[in-house]
CSV table of C-alpha atoms and ligand atoms in Angstrom, one decimal:
chain,number,residue,atom,x,y,z
A,1,MET,CA,95.6,76.4,81.0
A,2,ASP,CA,96.0,76.1,77.2
A,3,LYS,CA,96.2,72.6,75.8
A,4,LEU,CA,99.7,71.8,74.8
A,5,PRO,CA,99.8,70.1,71.4
A,6,PHE,CA,102.5,67.5,70.7
A,7,THR,CA,103.6,69.4,67.6
A,8,ARG,CA,102.7,72.7,65.9
A,9,PRO,CA,104.3,74.4,62.9
A,10,SER,CA,105.8,77.9,63.4
A,11,ILE,CA,104.6,80.1,60.5
A,12,ASP,CA,105.5,83.8,60.7
A,13,GLU,CA,103.8,86.9,59.3
A,14,GLU,CA,106.5,87.2,56.5
A,15,THR,CA,105.6,83.7,55.3
A,16,ILE,CA,101.9,84.5,55.3
A,17,GLN,CA,102.7,87.5,53.1
A,18,ARG,CA,104.7,85.4,50.7
A,19,VAL,CA,101.6,83.2,50.3
A,20,VAL,CA,99.4,86.2,49.8
A,21,ALA,CA,101.7,87.4,47.1
A,22,VAL,CA,101.4,84.1,45.2
A,23,LEU,CA,97.6,84.3,45.5
A,24,ARG,CA,97.7,87.8,44.0
A,25,SER,CA,100.1,86.9,41.3
A,26,GLY,CA,97.7,84.8,39.2
A,27,TRP,CA,100.1,81.8,39.1
A,28,LEU,CA,99.3,79.2,41.7
A,29,ALA,CA,100.5,75.9,40.2
A,30,SER,CA,104.2,74.9,39.8
A,31,GLY,CA,106.1,78.0,38.7
A,32,PRO,CA,108.7,80.5,39.8
A,33,ARG,CA,108.3,79.9,43.5
A,34,VAL,CA,108.8,76.1,43.1
A,35,LEU,CA,112.0,76.7,41.1
A,36,GLU,CA,113.2,79.2,43.8
A,37,PHE,CA,112.4,76.7,46.6
A,38,GLU,CA,114.2,73.9,44.7
A,39,ALA,CA,117.3,76.1,44.2
A,40,ALA,CA,117.2,77.0,47.9
A,41,LEU,CA,117.0,73.4,48.9
A,42,SER,CA,119.7,72.4,46.5
A,43,ALA,CA,122.0,75.1,48.0
A,44,TYR,CA,121.1,73.8,51.5
A,45,VAL,CA,122.3,70.3,50.6
A,46,GLY,CA,125.6,71.5,49.0
A,47,GLY,CA,124.4,71.9,45.4
A,48,ARG,CA,123.0,68.5,44.6
A,49,PRO,CA,119.9,68.6,42.2
A,50,VAL,CA,116.6,68.7,44.2
A,51,ARG,CA,113.1,68.3,42.9
A,52,ALA,CA,110.0,69.2,45.0
A,53,MET,CA,106.7,67.3,45.1
A,54,THR,CA,103.5,67.1,46.9
A,55,SER,CA,104.6,64.6,49.6
A,56,ALA,CA,107.5,62.4,50.8
A,57,THR,CA,105.2,59.5,50.0
A,58,ALA,CA,105.1,60.5,46.4
A,59,GLY,CA,108.9,61.2,46.6
A,60,LEU,CA,109.7,57.8,48.0
A,61,GLU,CA,107.7,56.1,45.3
A,62,ILE,CA,109.3,58.1,42.5
A,63,ALA,CA,112.8,57.6,44.0
A,64,LEU,CA,112.3,53.8,44.0
A,65,ARG,CA,111.2,54.0,40.3
A,66,VAL,CA,114.1,56.2,39.4
A,67,ALA,CA,116.4,53.8,41.2
A,68,GLY,CA,115.2,51.1,38.8
A,69,VAL,CA,113.3,49.1,41.4
A,70,GLY,CA,110.2,47.2,40.1
A,71,PRO,CA,108.1,44.1,40.2
A,72,GLY,CA,109.8,41.1,41.7
A,73,ASP,CA,112.5,43.1,43.4
A,74,GLU,CA,113.1,43.3,47.2
A,75,VAL,CA,113.7,46.4,49.2
A,76,ILE,CA,115.1,46.1,52.8
A,77,THR,CA,113.4,48.5,55.2
A,78,PRO,CA,112.7,48.8,59.0
A,79,ALA,CA,109.7,47.3,60.6
A,80,LEU,CA,109.2,50.6,62.5
A,81,SER,CA,108.3,53.7,60.5
A,82,TRP,CA,105.4,55.5,59.2
A,83,CYS,CA,103.4,53.1,57.0
A,84,ALA,CA,104.3,55.1,53.8
A,85,THR,CA,107.9,53.8,53.9
A,86,ALA,CA,106.8,50.3,53.2
A,87,ASN,CA,103.6,51.1,51.3
A,88,VAL,CA,105.5,52.7,48.4
A,89,VAL,CA,107.4,49.4,47.9
A,90,LEU,CA,104.2,47.5,47.5
A,91,ARG,CA,102.8,50.2,45.2
A,92,ILE,CA,105.5,49.7,42.6
A,93,GLY,CA,105.0,45.9,42.7
A,94,ALA,CA,108.2,45.2,44.8
A,95,ARG,CA,108.4,43.4,48.1
A,96,PRO,CA,109.4,45.0,51.4
A,97,VAL,CA,111.7,42.9,53.4
A,98,PHE,CA,111.6,44.1,57.0
A,99,VAL,CA,114.4,44.1,59.5
A,100,ASP,CA,114.2,45.0,63.2
A,101,VAL,CA,115.3,48.3,64.8
A,102,ASP,CA,117.4,49.2,67.8
A,103,LEU,CA,115.3,49.7,70.9
A,104,ASP,CA,116.8,53.1,71.7
A,105,THR,CA,117.9,54.7,68.4
A,106,ARG,CA,114.8,53.2,66.6
A,107,ASN,CA,117.1,52.9,63.5
A,108,LEU,CA,117.4,49.7,61.5
A,109,LEU,CA,119.9,47.1,62.7
A,110,LEU,CA,122.6,46.9,60.0
A,111,ASP,CA,123.6,43.3,60.9
A,112,GLN,CA,120.1,42.3,60.1
A,113,VAL,CA,120.2,44.3,56.8
A,114,GLU,CA,123.3,42.3,55.7
A,115,ALA,CA,121.6,39.1,56.7
A,116,ALA,CA,118.4,40.0,54.7
A,117,ILE,CA,120.2,40.6,51.4
A,118,GLY,CA,119.3,38.0,48.8
A,119,PRO,CA,119.5,37.6,45.0
A,120,ARG,CA,116.4,39.7,44.5
A,121,THR,CA,117.4,42.6,46.8
A,122,ARG,CA,117.6,45.8,44.7
A,123,ALA,CA,117.6,48.6,47.2
A,124,LEU,CA,117.9,49.7,50.9
A,125,LEU,CA,115.3,52.0,52.3
A,126,PRO,CA,116.5,53.2,55.7
A,127,VAL,CA,114.7,55.8,57.9
A,128,HIS,CA,116.6,58.3,60.0
A,129,PHE,CA,114.2,57.9,62.8
A,130,SER,CA,113.2,61.1,64.6
A,131,GLY,CA,116.1,62.8,62.9
A,132,LEU,CA,118.9,60.6,64.3
A,133,PRO,CA,121.0,59.5,61.3
A,134,VAL,CA,121.6,55.9,60.5
A,135,ASP,CA,125.3,54.9,60.5
A,136,GLN,CA,125.9,56.2,56.9
A,137,ASP,CA,129.4,54.8,56.6
A,138,ARG,CA,128.3,51.3,57.3
A,139,LEU,CA,125.0,51.6,55.4
A,140,TYR,CA,126.7,52.8,52.2
A,141,GLY,CA,129.5,50.2,52.7
A,142,ILE,CA,126.9,47.5,52.6
A,143,ALA,CA,125.1,49.0,49.6
A,144,ARG,CA,128.4,49.3,47.7
A,145,SER,CA,129.6,45.8,48.4
A,146,HIS,CA,126.3,44.3,47.2
A,147,GLY,CA,125.6,46.8,44.3
A,148,LEU,CA,122.4,48.1,45.8
A,149,ARG,CA,120.7,51.5,45.5
A,150,VAL,CA,119.8,53.5,48.6
A,151,VAL,CA,116.7,55.5,49.0
A,152,GLU,CA,116.9,57.4,52.3
A,153,ASP,CA,113.6,58.1,54.0
A,154,ALA,CA,114.8,61.4,55.5
A,155,ALA,CA,111.2,62.6,56.3
A,156,HIS,CA,112.4,63.3,59.9
A,157,ALA,CA,115.9,64.4,59.0
A,158,ILE,CA,116.1,67.7,57.3
A,159,GLY,CA,118.9,69.5,59.1
A,160,SER,CA,120.4,66.3,60.5
A,161,ALA,CA,124.0,65.6,60.0
A,162,TRP,CA,126.2,62.5,59.9
A,163,ARG,CA,129.8,63.2,61.0
A,164,GLY,CA,129.2,66.9,60.3
A,165,LYS,CA,127.8,66.3,56.8
A,166,LYS,CA,124.1,67.2,56.2
A,167,ILE,CA,121.8,64.4,55.4
A,168,GLY,CA,121.0,64.9,51.7
A,169,SER,CA,124.4,66.5,50.9
A,170,PHE,CA,125.9,63.0,50.1
A,171,GLY,CA,124.7,59.5,49.4
A,172,ASP,CA,122.2,58.2,46.8
A,173,LEU,CA,118.5,59.3,46.6
A,174,VAL,CA,117.3,61.2,49.7
A,175,CYS,CA,113.6,62.1,50.4
A,176,PHE,CA,112.4,64.9,52.7
A,177,SER,CA,108.9,65.6,53.9
A,178,PHE,CA,107.3,69.0,54.5
A,179,HIS,CA,104.2,67.7,56.2
A,180,PRO,CA,103.1,70.2,58.9
A,181,ASN,CA,104.4,67.9,61.6
A,182,LYS,CA,107.9,67.8,60.2
A,183,ASN,CA,110.9,70.1,61.0
A,184,ILE,CA,109.9,72.5,58.2
A,185,THR,CA,106.6,72.5,56.2
A,186,THR,CA,105.0,73.5,52.9
A,187,GLY,CA,101.5,72.6,54.2
A,188,GLU,CA,102.0,69.3,52.5
A,189,GLY,CA,105.0,68.5,50.4
A,190,GLY,CA,108.3,66.8,49.9
A,191,ALA,CA,111.5,66.7,47.9
A,192,ILE,CA,114.0,64.3,46.4
A,193,VAL,CA,117.7,65.0,46.3
A,194,THR,CA,119.2,63.3,43.2
A,195,ASN,CA,122.7,62.5,42.0
A,196,THR,CA,122.6,64.0,38.5
A,197,VAL,CA,120.6,66.5,36.4
A,198,GLU,CA,119.6,63.5,34.2
A,199,GLU,CA,118.1,61.7,37.2
A,200,ALA,CA,116.4,65.0,38.3
A,201,ALA,CA,114.8,65.2,34.8
A,202,LEU,CA,113.5,61.7,35.2
A,203,VAL,CA,112.0,62.7,38.6
A,204,GLU,CA,110.3,65.6,36.8
A,205,GLN,CA,108.7,63.1,34.3
A,206,HIS,CA,107.5,60.8,37.1
A,207,ARG,CA,106.0,63.7,39.1
A,208,PHE,CA,104.1,65.1,36.1
A,209,ASN,CA,102.3,62.5,34.0
A,210,GLY,CA,105.4,61.2,32.3
A,211,VAL,CA,105.4,64.3,30.1
A,212,VAL,CA,108.5,65.2,28.0
A,213,LYS,CA,109.0,68.2,25.7
A,214,PRO,CA,111.8,67.2,23.4
A,215,ALA,CA,111.9,70.5,21.6
A,216,PRO,CA,109.9,73.8,21.7
A,217,GLY,CA,106.3,73.0,20.6
A,218,GLU,CA,106.8,69.2,20.9
A,219,PHE,CA,105.0,67.1,23.5
A,220,ASP,CA,105.1,63.4,24.4
A,221,VAL,CA,104.3,61.1,27.2
A,222,LEU,CA,106.8,58.2,27.8
A,223,PHE,CA,104.9,56.4,30.6
A,224,PRO,CA,101.8,57.0,32.8
A,225,GLY,CA,103.5,59.2,35.5
A,226,MET,CA,102.0,60.5,38.7
A,227,LYS,CA,100.6,64.0,39.3
A,228,ALA,CA,102.8,65.1,42.2
A,229,ASN,CA,104.2,68.5,41.4
A,230,LEU,CA,104.2,71.1,44.2
A,231,SER,CA,102.2,74.3,43.9
A,232,ASP,CA,103.7,77.8,44.1
A,233,ILE,CA,101.5,78.4,47.2
A,234,SER,CA,103.2,75.6,49.0
A,235,ALA,CA,106.6,76.5,47.8
A,236,ALA,CA,106.1,80.1,49.1
A,237,ILE,CA,105.6,78.6,52.6
A,238,GLY,CA,108.7,76.5,52.2
A,239,LEU,CA,110.7,79.6,51.2
A,240,GLY,CA,109.6,81.2,54.4
A,241,GLN,CA,110.5,78.1,56.4
A,242,LEU,CA,113.9,77.0,55.1
A,243,PRO,CA,115.8,80.1,56.4
A,244,LYS,CA,114.4,79.3,59.9
A,245,LEU,CA,115.3,75.6,59.8
A,246,GLU,CA,118.6,75.9,61.7
A,247,GLY,CA,117.0,78.0,64.4
A,248,PHE,CA,114.0,75.6,64.7
A,249,ASN,CA,116.3,72.6,65.1
A,250,GLN,CA,118.5,74.4,67.6
A,251,ARG,CA,115.4,75.1,69.7
A,252,ARG,CA,114.3,71.4,69.4
A,253,ARG,CA,117.8,70.4,70.7
A,254,GLU,CA,117.5,72.8,73.6
A,255,LEU,CA,114.0,71.5,74.6
A,256,VAL,CA,115.2,67.9,74.4
A,257,ALA,CA,118.2,68.7,76.5
A,258,ARG,CA,115.8,70.0,79.1
A,259,TYR,CA,113.8,66.7,78.9
A,260,PHE,CA,117.0,64.8,79.5
A,261,GLU,CA,118.0,67.1,82.3
A,262,ARG,CA,114.7,66.8,84.1
A,263,TRP,CA,114.8,63.0,83.7
A,264,LYS,CA,118.5,62.6,84.5
A,265,VAL,CA,118.0,60.4,87.5
A,266,ALA,CA,115.8,57.3,87.4
A,267,PRO,CA,113.5,58.4,84.5
A,268,PRO,CA,110.1,56.8,84.8
A,269,LEU,CA,110.0,56.2,81.1
A,270,ARG,CA,112.7,54.6,78.8
A,271,LEU,CA,114.2,57.6,77.0
A,272,PRO,CA,115.4,57.5,73.4
A,273,ALA,CA,119.0,57.4,72.4
A,274,HIS,CA,120.6,60.8,72.9
A,275,GLY,CA,122.6,61.1,69.7
A,276,ASP,CA,124.9,64.0,69.0
A,277,ALA,CA,124.7,67.5,67.6
A,278,GLY,CA,123.7,66.0,64.2
A,279,HIS,CA,120.3,64.9,65.7
A,280,SER,CA,117.5,67.2,64.5
A,281,TRP,CA,115.0,65.9,67.0
A,282,HIS,CA,111.9,65.6,64.8
A,283,MET,CA,110.2,64.1,67.9
A,284,PHE,CA,110.8,63.0,71.4
A,285,ALA,CA,109.3,59.6,72.0
A,286,PRO,CA,110.1,57.6,75.2
A,287,LEU,CA,108.7,54.2,75.9
A,288,LEU,CA,106.1,53.7,78.7
A,289,PRO,CA,106.8,51.1,81.4
A,290,LEU,CA,103.5,49.4,80.6
A,291,GLU,CA,104.4,46.1,82.4
A,292,SER,CA,104.6,48.0,85.7
A,293,LEU,CA,101.5,50.1,85.2
A,294,THR,CA,97.8,49.4,85.8
A,295,ILE,CA,96.8,51.4,82.7
A,296,THR,CA,97.0,51.0,79.0
A,297,ARG,CA,98.8,53.4,76.7
A,298,GLN,CA,95.5,54.8,75.6
A,299,GLU,CA,94.6,55.5,79.2
A,300,PHE,CA,98.0,57.2,79.7
A,301,ILE,CA,97.2,59.4,76.7
A,302,GLU,CA,93.8,60.2,78.2
A,303,ARG,CA,95.2,61.1,81.6
A,304,MET,CA,97.8,63.4,80.0
A,305,ALA,CA,95.0,65.0,77.9
A,306,ALA,CA,93.0,65.6,81.1
A,307,ARG,CA,96.1,67.6,82.3
A,308,GLY,CA,96.1,69.6,79.1
A,309,ILE,CA,98.9,67.8,77.3
A,310,SER,CA,98.5,65.9,74.0
A,311,VAL,CA,100.6,62.9,73.3
A,312,GLY,CA,101.0,61.1,70.0
A,313,VAL,CA,101.9,57.6,68.9
A,314,HIS,CA,104.7,57.2,66.2
A,315,TYR,CA,104.3,54.4,65.1
A,316,PRO,CA,102.8,51.0,65.3
A,317,ALA,CA,105.1,48.3,63.8
A,318,ILE,CA,104.4,48.1,60.1
A,319,HIS,CA,104.6,44.4,59.6
A,320,LEU,CA,101.6,43.9,61.9
A,321,LEU,CA,99.3,46.1,59.8
A,322,SER,CA,96.7,44.0,57.9
A,323,VAL,CA,98.1,44.6,54.5
A,324,TYR,CA,101.5,43.2,55.6
A,325,ARG,CA,100.0,40.4,57.7
A,326,ASP,CA,98.2,39.3,54.6
A,327,LEU,CA,101.7,38.9,53.0
A,328,GLY,CA,102.7,36.6,55.8
A,329,TRP,CA,104.5,38.8,58.3
A,330,ARG,CA,103.8,37.8,62.0
A,331,GLU,CA,104.2,38.8,65.6
A,332,GLY,CA,107.5,37.8,67.1
A,333,GLN,CA,109.6,38.5,64.0
A,334,PHE,CA,110.8,42.0,65.1
A,335,PRO,CA,110.6,42.2,68.9
A,336,ASN,CA,112.1,45.7,69.2
A,337,ALA,CA,109.8,47.2,66.6
A,338,GLU,CA,106.8,45.4,68.2
A,339,ARG,CA,107.7,46.6,71.7
A,340,ILE,CA,108.2,50.2,70.5
A,341,GLY,CA,104.9,50.0,68.6
A,342,ARG,CA,103.2,49.0,71.9
A,343,GLU,CA,104.9,51.3,74.3
A,344,THR,CA,106.0,54.5,72.4
A,345,VAL,CA,104.5,57.9,73.3
A,346,THR,CA,105.4,61.1,71.5
A,347,LEU,CA,105.7,63.9,74.0
A,348,PRO,CA,105.3,67.6,73.0
A,349,LEU,CA,108.2,69.0,71.0
A,350,PHE,CA,108.1,72.0,68.6
A,351,PRO,CA,110.1,75.2,68.3
A,352,ALA,CA,107.5,77.5,69.8
A,353,MET,CA,107.4,75.5,73.0
A,354,GLN,CA,108.7,77.2,76.2
A,355,ASP,CA,111.0,75.6,78.8
A,356,VAL,CA,108.1,75.6,81.3
A,357,ASP,CA,106.1,73.5,78.8
A,358,VAL,CA,108.7,70.8,79.1
A,359,ASP,CA,108.5,71.0,82.9
A,360,ARG,CA,104.7,70.7,82.7
A,361,VAL,CA,105.0,67.6,80.5
A,362,VAL,CA,107.6,66.0,82.8
A,363,GLU,CA,105.5,66.7,85.9
A,364,ALA,CA,102.3,65.4,84.3
A,365,ALA,CA,104.0,62.2,83.1
A,366,ASN,CA,105.7,61.6,86.5
A,367,ALA,CA,102.3,62.1,88.2
A,368,VAL,CA,100.4,59.8,85.9
A,369,ILE,CA,103.0,57.0,86.2
A,370,ALA,CA,103.3,57.4,90.0
A,371,GLU,CA,99.5,57.1,90.4
A,372,THR,CA,99.1,54.1,88.2
A,373,ARG,CA,102.2,52.1,89.2
A,374,ARG,CA,101.4,48.4,90.0
A,375,VAL,CA,102.0,47.7,93.7
A,376,ALA,CA,104.5,44.9,94.1
A,377,VAL,CA,102.9,41.9,95.8
A,378,ALA,CA,105.1,39.7,98.0
A,379,SER,CA,104.6,36.1,97.1
B,401,PLP,C1,105.8,61.8,57.4
B,401,PLP,C2,106.6,60.6,56.9
B,401,PLP,C3,106.6,60.1,55.6
B,401,PLP,C4,105.6,60.6,54.6
B,401,PLP,O1,105.7,62.0,54.4
B,401,PLP,P1,104.5,62.7,53.7
B,401,PLP,O2,105.1,64.0,53.2
B,401,PLP,O3,103.4,62.9,54.7
B,401,PLP,O4,104.1,61.8,52.6
B,401,PLP,C5,107.4,59.0,55.3
B,401,PLP,N1,108.2,58.5,56.1
B,401,PLP,C6,108.3,58.9,57.4
B,401,PLP,C7,109.2,58.2,58.3
B,401,PLP,C8,107.5,59.9,57.9
B,401,PLP,O5,107.5,60.3,59.1
């Protein structure tokens, strides 16, 4: 039987032809396709200005700079995310201040956010984990009452909605990722949704060497910017993907509904929070009951691989990575993030998956857990 990956992009023939057309056009760098992709993204988020770039990592760094965050400032962010979320804070000379996440939604705990705000806090950097939106009313309420900027890490959340409003269509600065694992891809890529055309112009400077052209024929550099502009090759992929996004996310929701249905009674793993129709299900990542198993997570992954199913890990707790330990963060500070970091397994979920693939995964996981369950010993 074919090996089932845990994720795989869906690229159709029409998209391949769009890329071929760019290659034939002679213009491969940022050009007409990038402008077209940005316009399409902007329309998708209700007309707010959008600028594309080479990754969400670059986007988050630029968004923090545009928000005026710099050396000595603090940024509040969850202890559970992809490492880039916190790395960008360090890269601009600011300090990430971690808070714990909810065990089931994996989203940051807003009570802890409020408690973590101090005189140096400049911005909040929430993550809509696996595409489940953070409580935006409360998050922005906190930001407003403390005069803080918000940079949303929406790498998982294109197509997600909060109370019927798309993520990115409201709020402050919102960053999407188009890495091949995400809900739509450009190969590699990302975008920032901004508030104003002035802010979008600042993003353009940051993503292209700090260059400005005040008038025709004039050229200047205001600061040493990054080189993070998207290519027309990538934008062509994005133009093929964006019209498919709603369908992709609908299929993700159907597949997840099947996982929940198959594990309706006494699931052998701890399932993530169900959310509502605004959940875009970037991934489906239950927690393994490691305490009651005789195997490690790595052994679980190997036993699933032996059954033809690949399983991922998203993510280890950020504060326990060496670079953050070196800054003083320790075990025991964020018990939920640490437990998720130890027990989480990402099961296959991508739009081209069949219903029977879900059944295969469920049966394999059930079997591996059943054959490795610790036998209770009477004392
Ligand atoms: C993928 C991801 C990023 C980074 O996206 P890139 O486009 O790969 O740079 C940031 N945050 C989260 C939560 C992610 O999953």
